[in-house]
Short mmCIF file of C-alpha atoms and ligand atoms in Angstrom, two decimals:
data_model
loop_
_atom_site.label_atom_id
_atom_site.label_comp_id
_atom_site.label_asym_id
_atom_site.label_seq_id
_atom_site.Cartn_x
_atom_site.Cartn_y
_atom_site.Cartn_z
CA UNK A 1 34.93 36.49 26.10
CA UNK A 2 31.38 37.59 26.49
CA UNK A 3 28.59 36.35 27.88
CA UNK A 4 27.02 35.33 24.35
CA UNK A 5 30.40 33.89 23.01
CA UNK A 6 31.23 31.82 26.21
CA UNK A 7 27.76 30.25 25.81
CA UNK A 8 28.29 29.50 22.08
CA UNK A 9 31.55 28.19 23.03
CA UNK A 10 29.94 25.70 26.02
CA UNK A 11 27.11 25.05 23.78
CA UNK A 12 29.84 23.87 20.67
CA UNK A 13 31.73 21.81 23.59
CA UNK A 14 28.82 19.66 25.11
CA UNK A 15 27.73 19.03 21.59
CA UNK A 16 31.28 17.87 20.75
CA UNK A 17 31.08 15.96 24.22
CA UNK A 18 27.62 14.14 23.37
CA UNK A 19 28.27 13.03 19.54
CA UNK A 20 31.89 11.47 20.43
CA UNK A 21 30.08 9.85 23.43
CA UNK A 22 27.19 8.81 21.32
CA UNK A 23 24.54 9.84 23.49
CA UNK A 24 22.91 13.06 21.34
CA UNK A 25 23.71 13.68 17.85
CA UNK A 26 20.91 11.59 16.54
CA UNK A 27 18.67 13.77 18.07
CA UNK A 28 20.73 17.18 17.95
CA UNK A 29 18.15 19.78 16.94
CA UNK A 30 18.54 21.59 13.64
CA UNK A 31 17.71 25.22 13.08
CA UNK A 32 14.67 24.16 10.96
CA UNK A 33 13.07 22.02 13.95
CA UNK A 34 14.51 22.40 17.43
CA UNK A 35 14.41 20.33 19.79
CA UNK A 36 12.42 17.28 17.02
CA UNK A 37 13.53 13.94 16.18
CA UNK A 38 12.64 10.49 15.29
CA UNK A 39 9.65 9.64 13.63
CA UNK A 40 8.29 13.38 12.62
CA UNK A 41 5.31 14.30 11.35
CA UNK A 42 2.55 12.12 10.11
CA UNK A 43 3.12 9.02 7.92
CA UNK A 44 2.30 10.42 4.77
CA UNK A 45 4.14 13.80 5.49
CA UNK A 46 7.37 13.74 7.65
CA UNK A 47 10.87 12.58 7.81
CA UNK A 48 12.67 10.04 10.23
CA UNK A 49 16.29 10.58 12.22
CA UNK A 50 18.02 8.52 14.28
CA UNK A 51 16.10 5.39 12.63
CA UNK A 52 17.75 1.97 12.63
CA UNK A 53 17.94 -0.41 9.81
CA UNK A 54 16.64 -3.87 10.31
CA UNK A 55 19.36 -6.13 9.69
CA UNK A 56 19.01 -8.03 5.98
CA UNK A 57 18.01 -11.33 7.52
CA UNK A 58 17.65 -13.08 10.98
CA UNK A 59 15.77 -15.82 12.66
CA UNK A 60 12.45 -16.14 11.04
CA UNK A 61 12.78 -13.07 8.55
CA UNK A 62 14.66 -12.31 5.02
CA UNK A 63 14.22 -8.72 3.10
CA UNK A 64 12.27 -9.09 -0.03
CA UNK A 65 14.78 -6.96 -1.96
CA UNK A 66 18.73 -5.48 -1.11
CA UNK A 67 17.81 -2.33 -0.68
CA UNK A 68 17.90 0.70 1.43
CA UNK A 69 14.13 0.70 2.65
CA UNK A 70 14.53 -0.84 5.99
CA UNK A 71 14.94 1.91 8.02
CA UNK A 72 12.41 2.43 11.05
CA UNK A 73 11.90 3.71 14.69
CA UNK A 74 14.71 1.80 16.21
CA UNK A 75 11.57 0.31 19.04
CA UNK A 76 9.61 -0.41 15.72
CA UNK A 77 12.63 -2.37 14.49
CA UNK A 78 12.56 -4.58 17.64
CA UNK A 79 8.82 -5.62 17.56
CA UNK A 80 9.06 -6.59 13.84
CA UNK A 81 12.22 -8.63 14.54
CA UNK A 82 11.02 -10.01 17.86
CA UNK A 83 7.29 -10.98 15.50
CA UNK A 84 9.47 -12.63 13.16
CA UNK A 85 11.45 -14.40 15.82
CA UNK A 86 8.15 -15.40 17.97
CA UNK A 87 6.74 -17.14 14.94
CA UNK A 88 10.15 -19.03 13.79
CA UNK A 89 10.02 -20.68 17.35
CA UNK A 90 6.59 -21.29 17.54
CA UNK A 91 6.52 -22.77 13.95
CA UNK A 92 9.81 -23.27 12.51
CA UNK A 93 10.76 -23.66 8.81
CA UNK A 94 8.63 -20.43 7.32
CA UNK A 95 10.41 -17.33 6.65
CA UNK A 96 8.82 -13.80 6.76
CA UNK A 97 9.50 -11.84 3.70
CA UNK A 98 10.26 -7.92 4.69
CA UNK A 99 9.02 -5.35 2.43
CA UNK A 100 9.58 -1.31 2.69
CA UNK A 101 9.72 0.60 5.88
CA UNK A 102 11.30 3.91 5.14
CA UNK A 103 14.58 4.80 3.97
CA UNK A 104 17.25 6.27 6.02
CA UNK A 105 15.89 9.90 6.68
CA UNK A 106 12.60 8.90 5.72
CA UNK A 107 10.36 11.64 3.48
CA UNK A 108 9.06 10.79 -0.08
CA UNK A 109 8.95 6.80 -1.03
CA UNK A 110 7.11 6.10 -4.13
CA UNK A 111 4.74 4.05 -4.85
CA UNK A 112 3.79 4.55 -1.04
CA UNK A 113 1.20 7.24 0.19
CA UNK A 114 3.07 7.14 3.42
CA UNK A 115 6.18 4.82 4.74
CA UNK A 116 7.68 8.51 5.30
CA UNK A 117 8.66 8.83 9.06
CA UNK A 118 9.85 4.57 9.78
CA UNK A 119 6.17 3.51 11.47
CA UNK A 120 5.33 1.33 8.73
CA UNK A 121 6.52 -1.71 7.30
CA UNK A 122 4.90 -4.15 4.54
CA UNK A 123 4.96 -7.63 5.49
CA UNK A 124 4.54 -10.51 2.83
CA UNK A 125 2.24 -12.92 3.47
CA UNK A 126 3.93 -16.55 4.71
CA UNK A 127 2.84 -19.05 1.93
CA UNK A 128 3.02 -22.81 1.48
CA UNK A 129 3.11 -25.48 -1.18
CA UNK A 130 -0.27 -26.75 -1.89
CA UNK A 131 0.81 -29.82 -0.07
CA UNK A 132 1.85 -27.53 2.94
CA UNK A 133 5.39 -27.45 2.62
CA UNK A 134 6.99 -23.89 3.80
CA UNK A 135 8.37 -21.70 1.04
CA UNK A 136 9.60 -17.90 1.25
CA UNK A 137 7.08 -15.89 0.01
CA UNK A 138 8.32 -14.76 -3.70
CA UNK A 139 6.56 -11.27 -3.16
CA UNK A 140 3.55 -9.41 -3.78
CA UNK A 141 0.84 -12.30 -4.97
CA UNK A 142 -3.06 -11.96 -4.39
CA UNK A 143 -4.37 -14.63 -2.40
CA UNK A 144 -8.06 -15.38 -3.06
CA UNK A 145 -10.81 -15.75 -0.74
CA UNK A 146 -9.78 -19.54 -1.12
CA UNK A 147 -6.90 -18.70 0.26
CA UNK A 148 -4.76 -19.90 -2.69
CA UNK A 149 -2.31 -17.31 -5.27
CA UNK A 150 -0.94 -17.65 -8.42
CA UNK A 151 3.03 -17.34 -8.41
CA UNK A 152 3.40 -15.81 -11.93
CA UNK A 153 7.48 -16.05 -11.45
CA UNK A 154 7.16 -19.86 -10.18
CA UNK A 155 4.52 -20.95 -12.64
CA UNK A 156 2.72 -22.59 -9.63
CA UNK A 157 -0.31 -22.29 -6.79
CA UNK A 158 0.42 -21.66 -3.16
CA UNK A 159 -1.63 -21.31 -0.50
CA UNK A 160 -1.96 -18.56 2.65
CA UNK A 161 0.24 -19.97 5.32
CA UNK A 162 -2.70 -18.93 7.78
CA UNK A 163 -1.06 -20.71 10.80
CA UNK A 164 1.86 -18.85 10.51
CA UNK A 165 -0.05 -15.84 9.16
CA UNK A 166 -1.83 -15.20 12.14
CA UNK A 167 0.89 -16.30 15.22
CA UNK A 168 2.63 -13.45 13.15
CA UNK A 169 -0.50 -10.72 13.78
CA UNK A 170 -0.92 -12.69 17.14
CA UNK A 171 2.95 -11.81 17.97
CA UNK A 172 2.20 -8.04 16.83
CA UNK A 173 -1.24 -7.50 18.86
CA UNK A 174 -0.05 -8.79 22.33
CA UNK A 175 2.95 -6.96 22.01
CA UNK A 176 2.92 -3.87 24.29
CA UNK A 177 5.91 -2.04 22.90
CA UNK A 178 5.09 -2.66 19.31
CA UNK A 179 1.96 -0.10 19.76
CA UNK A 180 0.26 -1.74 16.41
CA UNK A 181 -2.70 0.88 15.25
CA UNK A 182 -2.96 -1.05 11.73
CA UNK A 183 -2.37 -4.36 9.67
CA UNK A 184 -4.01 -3.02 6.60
CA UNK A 185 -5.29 -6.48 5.11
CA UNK A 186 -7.98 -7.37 2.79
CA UNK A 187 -11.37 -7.92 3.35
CA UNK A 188 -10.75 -11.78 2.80
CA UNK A 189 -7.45 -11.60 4.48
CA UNK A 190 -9.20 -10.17 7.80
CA UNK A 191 -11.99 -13.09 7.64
CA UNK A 192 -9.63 -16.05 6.89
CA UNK A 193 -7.32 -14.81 9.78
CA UNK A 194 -9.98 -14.15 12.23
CA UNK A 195 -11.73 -17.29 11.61
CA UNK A 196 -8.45 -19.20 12.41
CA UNK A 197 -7.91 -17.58 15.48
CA UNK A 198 -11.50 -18.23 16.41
CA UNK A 199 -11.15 -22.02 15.68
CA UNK A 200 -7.80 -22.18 17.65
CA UNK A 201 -9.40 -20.52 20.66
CA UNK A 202 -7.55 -17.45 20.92
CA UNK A 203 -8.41 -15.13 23.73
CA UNK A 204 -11.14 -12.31 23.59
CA UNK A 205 -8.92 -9.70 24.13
CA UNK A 206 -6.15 -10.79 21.31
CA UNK A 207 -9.29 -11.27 19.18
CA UNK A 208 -11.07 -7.98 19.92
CA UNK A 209 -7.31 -6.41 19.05
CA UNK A 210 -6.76 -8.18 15.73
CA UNK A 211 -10.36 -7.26 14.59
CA UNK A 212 -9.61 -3.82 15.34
CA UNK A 213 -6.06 -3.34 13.61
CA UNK A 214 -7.12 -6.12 10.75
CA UNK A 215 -8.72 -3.58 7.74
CA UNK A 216 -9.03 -2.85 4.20
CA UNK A 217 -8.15 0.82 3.78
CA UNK A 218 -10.37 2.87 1.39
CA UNK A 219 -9.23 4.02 -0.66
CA UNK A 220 -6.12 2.43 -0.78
CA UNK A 221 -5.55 -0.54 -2.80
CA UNK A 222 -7.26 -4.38 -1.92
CA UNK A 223 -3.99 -5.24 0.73
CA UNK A 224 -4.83 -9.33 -0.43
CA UNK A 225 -0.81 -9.52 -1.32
CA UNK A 226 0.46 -8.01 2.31
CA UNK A 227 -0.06 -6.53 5.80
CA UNK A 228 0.79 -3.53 5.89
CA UNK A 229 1.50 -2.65 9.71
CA UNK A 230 1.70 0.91 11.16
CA UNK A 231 3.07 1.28 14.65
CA UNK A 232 1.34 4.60 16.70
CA UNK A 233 3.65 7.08 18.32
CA UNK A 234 4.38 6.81 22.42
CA UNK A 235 3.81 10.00 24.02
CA UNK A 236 7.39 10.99 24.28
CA UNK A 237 7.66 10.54 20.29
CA UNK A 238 4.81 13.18 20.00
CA UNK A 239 6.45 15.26 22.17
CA UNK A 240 9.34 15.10 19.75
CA UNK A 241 7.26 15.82 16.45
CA UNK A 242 5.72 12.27 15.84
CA UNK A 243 2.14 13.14 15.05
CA UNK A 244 -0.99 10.96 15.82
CA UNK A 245 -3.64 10.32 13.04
CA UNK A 246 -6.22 8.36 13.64
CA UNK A 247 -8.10 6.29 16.00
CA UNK A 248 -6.67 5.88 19.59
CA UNK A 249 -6.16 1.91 20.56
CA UNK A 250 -8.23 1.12 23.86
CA UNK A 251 -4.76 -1.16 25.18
CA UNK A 252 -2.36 1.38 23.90
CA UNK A 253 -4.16 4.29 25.79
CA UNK A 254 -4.50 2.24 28.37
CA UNK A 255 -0.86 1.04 28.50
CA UNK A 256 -0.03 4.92 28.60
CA UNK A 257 -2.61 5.77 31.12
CA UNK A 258 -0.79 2.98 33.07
CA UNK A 259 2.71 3.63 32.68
CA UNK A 260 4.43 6.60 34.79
CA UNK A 261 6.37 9.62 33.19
CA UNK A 262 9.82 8.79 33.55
CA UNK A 263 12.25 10.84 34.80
CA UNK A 264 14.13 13.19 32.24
CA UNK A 265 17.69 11.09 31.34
CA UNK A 266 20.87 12.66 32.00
CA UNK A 267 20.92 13.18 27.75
CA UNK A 268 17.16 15.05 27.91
CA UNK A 269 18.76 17.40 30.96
CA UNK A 270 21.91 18.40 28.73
CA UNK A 271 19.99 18.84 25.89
CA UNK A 272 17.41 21.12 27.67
CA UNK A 273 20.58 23.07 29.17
CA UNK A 274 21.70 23.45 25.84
CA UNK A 275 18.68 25.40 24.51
CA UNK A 276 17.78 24.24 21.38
CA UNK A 277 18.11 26.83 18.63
CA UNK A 278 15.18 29.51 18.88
CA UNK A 279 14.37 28.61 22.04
CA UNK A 280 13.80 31.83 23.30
CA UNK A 281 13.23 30.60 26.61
CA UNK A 282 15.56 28.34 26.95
CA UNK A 283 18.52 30.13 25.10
CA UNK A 284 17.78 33.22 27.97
CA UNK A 285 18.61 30.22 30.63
CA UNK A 286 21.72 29.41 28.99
CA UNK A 287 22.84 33.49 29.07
CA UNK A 288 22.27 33.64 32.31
CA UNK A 289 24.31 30.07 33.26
CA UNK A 290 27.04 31.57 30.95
CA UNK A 291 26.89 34.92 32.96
CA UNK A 292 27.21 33.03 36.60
ZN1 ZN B 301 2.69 -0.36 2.82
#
């Protein structure tokens, strides 16, 4: 066997080794992008692999519909359940209503501009009886500047669960590993929640956070029905392919800034011995390994 074949052949066997282990074929390279994976490209442009799907219900949080558009960054995943979870035992009873993230290998999802690469999610507002009673949120219904929405499928009025509303944001901004760039939100959305906070005495810092991520996009759509939260990519998902748009959060740079480069895993030293495809580089490393 030559020196080429025997390092196809090792190559074939430590892929063959890694997926029945587990440990790489979410991330094996393909010959169109080498060495990429999880959330690629930008939100309204890329794909997702290896993306986990949040499971249909749990403590604190239902989908909105049985579909397959609850697929996300698997760390994404976690903050949104550990949100949900945060508010149930803070204030138990209300029930977050999930919208779309992405579906399974992410790309195109109409109606959505972007959802494409599992970094955002749409999260229904929690709402209440008039009297104040928690009810699941029966989708996508303005809420006024009043605060109150007309349930066209209920025939009734309900009200912005803001106390809920905003331990939900609350749960989001203050959690390092969720990364939260964005909770696109109305106009009156932003000032209802923000005034709430104030009132309750929430910190400076979790204020100064929420008023950053808290905004109506333009263009865009008036977000008074949902939050529509986009999670930024972690340096070692840009070195994958994630790509940052946008502006930089002060506590997520500074989280970064703050946290060391870990050391390469055992899986990131096999996979950079096994020279992804058109690697030039790399692939003459493996030759020579093959020829020792
Ligand atoms: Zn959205």
């Amino acid at each position: 066997m030559g020196p080429l074949l025997r390092s196809v052949a090792r190559r074939a066997a430590l892929v063959t080794l890694l997926c029945v282990t587990g440990l790489g074929c979410a991330r094996a390279p393909s010959p169109v992008h080498p060495g990429v994976g999880g959330s690629v490209g930008v939100p309204h442009g890329g794909v997702l692999a290896g993306g986990r799907e949040l499971p249909r219900r749990g403590p604190g949080w239902v989908w909105l519909r049985g579909d397959d558009r609850h697929w996300g960054l698997p760390r994404f995943v976690d903050a949104i359940e550990r949100a949900a979870r945060k508010v149930e035992s803070q204030r138990p009873g209300g029930t977050l209503s999930i919208g779309d993230l992405s579906v399974r290998r992410g790309g195109r999802l109409l109606p959505h501009l972007s959802h494409r690469t599992g970094r955002d999610v749409d999260l229904l507002l929690y709402m209440t009886t008039l009297e104040g009673a928690p009810v699941q949120s029966p989708g996508f219904i303005h809420v006024g500047a009043d605060g109150l929405a007309y349930d066209e499928a209920g025939k009734r009025w309900l009200r912005l669960d803001v106390e809920r509303t905003w331990l939900l944001v609350k749960a989001l901004v203050e959690d390092d590993a969720a990364r939260v760039q964005w909770a696109f939100a109305s106009t009156n959305l932003e000032a209802i929640l923000l005034e709430w906070a104030r009132a309750r005495g929430e910190s400076g810092e979790t204020l100064l956070r929420a008023s950053e991520i808290l905004l109506q996009p333009r263009p865009g759509g008036v977000h008074d029905d949902h939050l529509h939260v986009r999670t930024a990519c972690t340096p070692e998902e840009q070195a994958l392919g994630c790509e940052h748009t946008g502006p930089v959060r002060r506590w997520i740079a500074e989280l970064d800034a703050a946290t060391p480069t870990a050391p390469p895993s055992t899986e990131e030293l096999l996979f950079a011995i096994l020279s992804p495809i058109g690697a030039p580089e790399a692939s003459a490393h493996a030759e020579r390994h093959a020829a020792e």
